[in-house]
PDB file of C-alpha atoms in Angstrom:
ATOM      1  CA  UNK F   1       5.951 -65.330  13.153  1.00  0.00           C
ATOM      2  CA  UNK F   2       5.831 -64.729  16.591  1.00  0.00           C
ATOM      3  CA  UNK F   3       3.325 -62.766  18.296  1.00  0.00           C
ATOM      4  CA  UNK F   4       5.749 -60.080  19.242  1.00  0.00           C
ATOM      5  CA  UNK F   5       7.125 -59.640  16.278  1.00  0.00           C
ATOM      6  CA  UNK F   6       3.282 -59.376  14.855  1.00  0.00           C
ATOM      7  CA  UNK F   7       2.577 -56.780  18.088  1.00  0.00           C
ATOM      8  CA  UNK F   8       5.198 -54.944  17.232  1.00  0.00           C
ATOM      9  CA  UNK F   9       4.556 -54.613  13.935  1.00  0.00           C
ATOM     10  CA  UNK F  10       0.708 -53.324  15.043  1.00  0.00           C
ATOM     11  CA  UNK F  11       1.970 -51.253  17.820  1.00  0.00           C
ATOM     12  CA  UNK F  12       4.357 -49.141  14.908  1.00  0.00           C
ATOM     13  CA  UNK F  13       1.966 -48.973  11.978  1.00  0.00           C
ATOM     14  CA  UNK F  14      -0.810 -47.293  14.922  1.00  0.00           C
ATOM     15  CA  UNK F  15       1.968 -44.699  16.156  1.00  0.00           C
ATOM     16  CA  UNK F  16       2.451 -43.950  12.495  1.00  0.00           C
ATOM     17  CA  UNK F  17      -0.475 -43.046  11.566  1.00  0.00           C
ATOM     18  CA  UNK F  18      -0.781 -41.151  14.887  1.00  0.00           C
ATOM     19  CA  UNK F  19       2.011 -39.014  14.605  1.00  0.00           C
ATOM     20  CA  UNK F  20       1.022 -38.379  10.954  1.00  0.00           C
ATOM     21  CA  UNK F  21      -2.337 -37.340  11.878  1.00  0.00           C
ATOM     22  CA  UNK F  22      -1.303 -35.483  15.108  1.00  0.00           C
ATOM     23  CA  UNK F  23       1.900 -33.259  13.264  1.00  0.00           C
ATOM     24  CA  UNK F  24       0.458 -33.486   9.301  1.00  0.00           C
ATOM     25  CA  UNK F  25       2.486 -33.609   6.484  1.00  0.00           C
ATOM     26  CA  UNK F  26       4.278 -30.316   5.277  1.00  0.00           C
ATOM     27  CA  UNK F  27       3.419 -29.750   1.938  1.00  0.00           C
ATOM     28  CA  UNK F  28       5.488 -27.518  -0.153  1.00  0.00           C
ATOM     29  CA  UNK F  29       4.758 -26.674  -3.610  1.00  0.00           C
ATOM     30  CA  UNK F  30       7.531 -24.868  -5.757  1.00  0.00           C
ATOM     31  CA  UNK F  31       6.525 -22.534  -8.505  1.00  0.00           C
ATOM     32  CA  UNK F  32       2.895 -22.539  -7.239  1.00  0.00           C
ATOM     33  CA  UNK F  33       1.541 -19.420  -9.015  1.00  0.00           C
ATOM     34  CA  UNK F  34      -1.200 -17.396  -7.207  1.00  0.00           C
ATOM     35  CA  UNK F  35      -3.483 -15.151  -9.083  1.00  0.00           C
ATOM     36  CA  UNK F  36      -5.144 -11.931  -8.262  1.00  0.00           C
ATOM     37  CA  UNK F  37      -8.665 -12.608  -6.603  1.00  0.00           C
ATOM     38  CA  UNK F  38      -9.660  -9.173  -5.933  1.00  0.00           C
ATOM     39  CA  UNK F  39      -8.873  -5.338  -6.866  1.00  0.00           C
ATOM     40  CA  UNK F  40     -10.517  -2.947  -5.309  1.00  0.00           C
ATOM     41  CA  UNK F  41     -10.684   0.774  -5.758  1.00  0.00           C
ATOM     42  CA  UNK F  42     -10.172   2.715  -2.636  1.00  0.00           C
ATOM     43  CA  UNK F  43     -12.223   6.346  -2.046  1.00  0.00           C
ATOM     44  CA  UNK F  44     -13.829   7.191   1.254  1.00  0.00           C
ATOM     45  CA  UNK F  45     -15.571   9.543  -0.529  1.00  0.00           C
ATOM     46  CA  UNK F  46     -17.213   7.456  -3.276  1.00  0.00           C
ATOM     47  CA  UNK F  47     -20.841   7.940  -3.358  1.00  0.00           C
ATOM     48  CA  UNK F  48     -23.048   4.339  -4.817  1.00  0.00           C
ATOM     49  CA  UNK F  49     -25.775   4.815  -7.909  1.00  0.00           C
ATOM     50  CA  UNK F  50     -28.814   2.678  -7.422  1.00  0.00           C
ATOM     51  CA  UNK F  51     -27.572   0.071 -10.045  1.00  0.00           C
ATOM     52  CA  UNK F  52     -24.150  -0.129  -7.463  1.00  0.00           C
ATOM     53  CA  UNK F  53     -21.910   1.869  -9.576  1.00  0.00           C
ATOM     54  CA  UNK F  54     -18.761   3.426  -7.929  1.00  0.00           C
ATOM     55  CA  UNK F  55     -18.538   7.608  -8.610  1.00  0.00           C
ATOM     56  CA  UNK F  56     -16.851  10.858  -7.482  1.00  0.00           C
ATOM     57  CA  UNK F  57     -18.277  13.907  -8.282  1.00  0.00           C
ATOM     58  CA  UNK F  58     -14.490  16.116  -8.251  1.00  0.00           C
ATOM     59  CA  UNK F  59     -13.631  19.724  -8.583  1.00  0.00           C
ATOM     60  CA  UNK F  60     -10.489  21.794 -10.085  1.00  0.00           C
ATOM     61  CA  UNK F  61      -8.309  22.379  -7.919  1.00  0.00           C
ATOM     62  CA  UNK F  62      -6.852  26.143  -6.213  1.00  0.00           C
ATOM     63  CA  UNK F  63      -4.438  26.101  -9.147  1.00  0.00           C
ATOM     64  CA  UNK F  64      -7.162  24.862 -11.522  1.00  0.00           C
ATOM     65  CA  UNK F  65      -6.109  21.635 -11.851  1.00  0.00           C
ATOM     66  CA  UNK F  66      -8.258  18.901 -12.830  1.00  0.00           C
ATOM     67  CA  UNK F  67      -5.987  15.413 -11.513  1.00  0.00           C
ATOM     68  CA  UNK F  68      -7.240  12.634  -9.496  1.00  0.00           C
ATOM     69  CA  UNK F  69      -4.642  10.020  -8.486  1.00  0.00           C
ATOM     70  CA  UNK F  70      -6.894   6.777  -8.089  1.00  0.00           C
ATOM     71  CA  UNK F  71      -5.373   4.478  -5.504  1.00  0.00           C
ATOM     72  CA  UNK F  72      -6.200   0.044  -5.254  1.00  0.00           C
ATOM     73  CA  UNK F  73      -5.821  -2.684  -3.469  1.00  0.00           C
ATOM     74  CA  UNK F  74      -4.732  -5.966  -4.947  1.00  0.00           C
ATOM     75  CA  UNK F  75      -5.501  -9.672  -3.109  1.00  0.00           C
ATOM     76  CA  UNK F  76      -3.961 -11.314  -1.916  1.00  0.00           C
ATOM     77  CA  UNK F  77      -1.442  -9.577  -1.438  1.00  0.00           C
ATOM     78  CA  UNK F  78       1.574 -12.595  -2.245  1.00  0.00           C
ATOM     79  CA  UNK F  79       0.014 -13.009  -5.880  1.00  0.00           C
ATOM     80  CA  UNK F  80       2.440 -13.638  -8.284  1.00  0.00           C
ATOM     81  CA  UNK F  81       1.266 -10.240 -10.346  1.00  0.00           C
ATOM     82  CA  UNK F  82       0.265  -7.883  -9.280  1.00  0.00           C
ATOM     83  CA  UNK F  83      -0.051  -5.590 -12.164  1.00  0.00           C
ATOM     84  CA  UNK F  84      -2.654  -3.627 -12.798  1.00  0.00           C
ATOM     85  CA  UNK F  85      -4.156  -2.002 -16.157  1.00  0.00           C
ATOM     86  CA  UNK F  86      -6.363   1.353 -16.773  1.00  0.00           C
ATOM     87  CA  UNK F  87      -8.992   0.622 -18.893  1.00  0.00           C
ATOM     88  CA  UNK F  88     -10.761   3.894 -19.888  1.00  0.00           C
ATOM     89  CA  UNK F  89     -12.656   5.672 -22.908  1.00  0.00           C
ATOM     90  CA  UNK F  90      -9.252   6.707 -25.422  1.00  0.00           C
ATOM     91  CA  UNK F  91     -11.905   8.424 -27.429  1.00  0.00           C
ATOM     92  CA  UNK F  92     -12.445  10.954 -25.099  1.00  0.00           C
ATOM     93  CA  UNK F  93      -9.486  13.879 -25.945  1.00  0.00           C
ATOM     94  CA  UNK F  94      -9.977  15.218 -22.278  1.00  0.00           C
ATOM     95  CA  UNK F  95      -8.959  12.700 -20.134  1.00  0.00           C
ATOM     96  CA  UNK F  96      -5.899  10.892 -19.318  1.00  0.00           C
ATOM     97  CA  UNK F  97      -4.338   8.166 -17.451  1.00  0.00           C
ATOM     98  CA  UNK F  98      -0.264   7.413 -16.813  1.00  0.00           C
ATOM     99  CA  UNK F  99       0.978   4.059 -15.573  1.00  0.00           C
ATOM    100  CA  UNK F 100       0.891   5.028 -11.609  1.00  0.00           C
ATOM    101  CA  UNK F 101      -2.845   5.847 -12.404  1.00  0.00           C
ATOM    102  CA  UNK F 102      -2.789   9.652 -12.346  1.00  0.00           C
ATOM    103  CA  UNK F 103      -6.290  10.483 -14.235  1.00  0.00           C
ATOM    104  CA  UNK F 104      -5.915  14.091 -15.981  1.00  0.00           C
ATOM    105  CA  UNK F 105      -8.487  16.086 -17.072  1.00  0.00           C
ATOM    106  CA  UNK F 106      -7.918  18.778 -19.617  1.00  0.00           C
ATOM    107  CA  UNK F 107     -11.703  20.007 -19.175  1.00  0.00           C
ATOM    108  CA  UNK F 108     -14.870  19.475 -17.669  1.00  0.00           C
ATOM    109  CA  UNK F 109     -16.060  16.183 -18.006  1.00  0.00           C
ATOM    110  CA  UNK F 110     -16.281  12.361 -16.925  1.00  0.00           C
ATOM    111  CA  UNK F 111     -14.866   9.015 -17.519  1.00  0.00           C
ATOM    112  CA  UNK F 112     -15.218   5.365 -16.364  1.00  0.00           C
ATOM    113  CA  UNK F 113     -12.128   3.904 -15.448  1.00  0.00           C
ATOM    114  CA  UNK F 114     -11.488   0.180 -14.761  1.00  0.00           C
ATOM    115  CA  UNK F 115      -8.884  -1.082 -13.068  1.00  0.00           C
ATOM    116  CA  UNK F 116      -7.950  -4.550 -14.323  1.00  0.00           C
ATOM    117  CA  UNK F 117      -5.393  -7.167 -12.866  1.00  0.00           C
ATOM    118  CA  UNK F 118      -2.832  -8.619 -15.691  1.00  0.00           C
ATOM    119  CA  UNK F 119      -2.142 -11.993 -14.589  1.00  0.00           C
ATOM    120  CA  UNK F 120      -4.947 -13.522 -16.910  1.00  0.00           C
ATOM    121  CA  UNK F 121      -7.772 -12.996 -14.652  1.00  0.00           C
ATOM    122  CA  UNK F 122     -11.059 -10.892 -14.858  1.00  0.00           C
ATOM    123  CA  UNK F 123     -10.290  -9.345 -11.797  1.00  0.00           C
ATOM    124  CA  UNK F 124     -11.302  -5.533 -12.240  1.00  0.00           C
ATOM    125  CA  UNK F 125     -12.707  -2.669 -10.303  1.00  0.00           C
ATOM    126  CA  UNK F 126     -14.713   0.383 -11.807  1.00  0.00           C
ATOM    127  CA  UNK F 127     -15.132   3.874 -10.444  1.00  0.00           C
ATOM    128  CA  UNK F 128     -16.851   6.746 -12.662  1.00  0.00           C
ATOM    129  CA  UNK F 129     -14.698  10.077 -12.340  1.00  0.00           C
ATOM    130  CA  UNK F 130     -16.845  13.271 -12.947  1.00  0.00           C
ATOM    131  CA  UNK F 131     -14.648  16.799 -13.088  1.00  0.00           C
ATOM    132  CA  UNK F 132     -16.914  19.965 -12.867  1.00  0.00           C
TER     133      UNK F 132
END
């Protein structure tokens, strides 16, 4: 070979890997699923026991109504579910919770509710919910 042909040859192969290291590849993945990392429960006016447990101390209503309508946040926010379930205390006749998360009271009382993601994860959040 001749030495231009073997220059050449150099002189490509070093722009390559230039131009591959200067613009990167573009991955792209297809059916990549992303799970939930995080739910949080959102109250401004949650207080924090000592232990680091979430609670709202709540009262009826003008009208005497005892609802609380809890409200989350799911990340990130491109996950491929991003479901949510209310895990609470069925036991207790008082309280209950619809699918949009609409906790109910019928009387006085309190309930730990724990909002869980669906996708297969642990991801969950817990707030206590005390009605007067």
């Amino acid at each position: 070979m001749k030495k231009t042909v073997i220059i050449s040859i150099a002189i490509i192969y070093a722009l390559s890997i230039f131009l591959v290291t200067f613009f990167g590849l573009k991955h792209k993945s297809f059916n990549e699923i992303i799970y939930v990392s995080q739910i949080e429960i959102i109250e401004k006016n949650a207080s924090y026991t000592a232990s680091g447990v979430k609670y709202i101390v709540l009262s009826p209503d003008e009208n005497g109504k005892r609802e609380y309508q809890l409200v989350w946040k799911v990340t990130p926010e491109d996950a491929n579910d991003t479901d949510v379930d209310f895990v609470y205390d069925t036991q207790k006749q008082h309280v209950s919770i619809d699918e949009n998360g609409l906790v109910t009271f019928t009387a006085s009382g309190s309930v730990d509710v724990t909002v869980m993601a669906t996708d297969g994860t642990t991801v969950s959040d817990t707030i206590k919910i005390i009605f007067k």
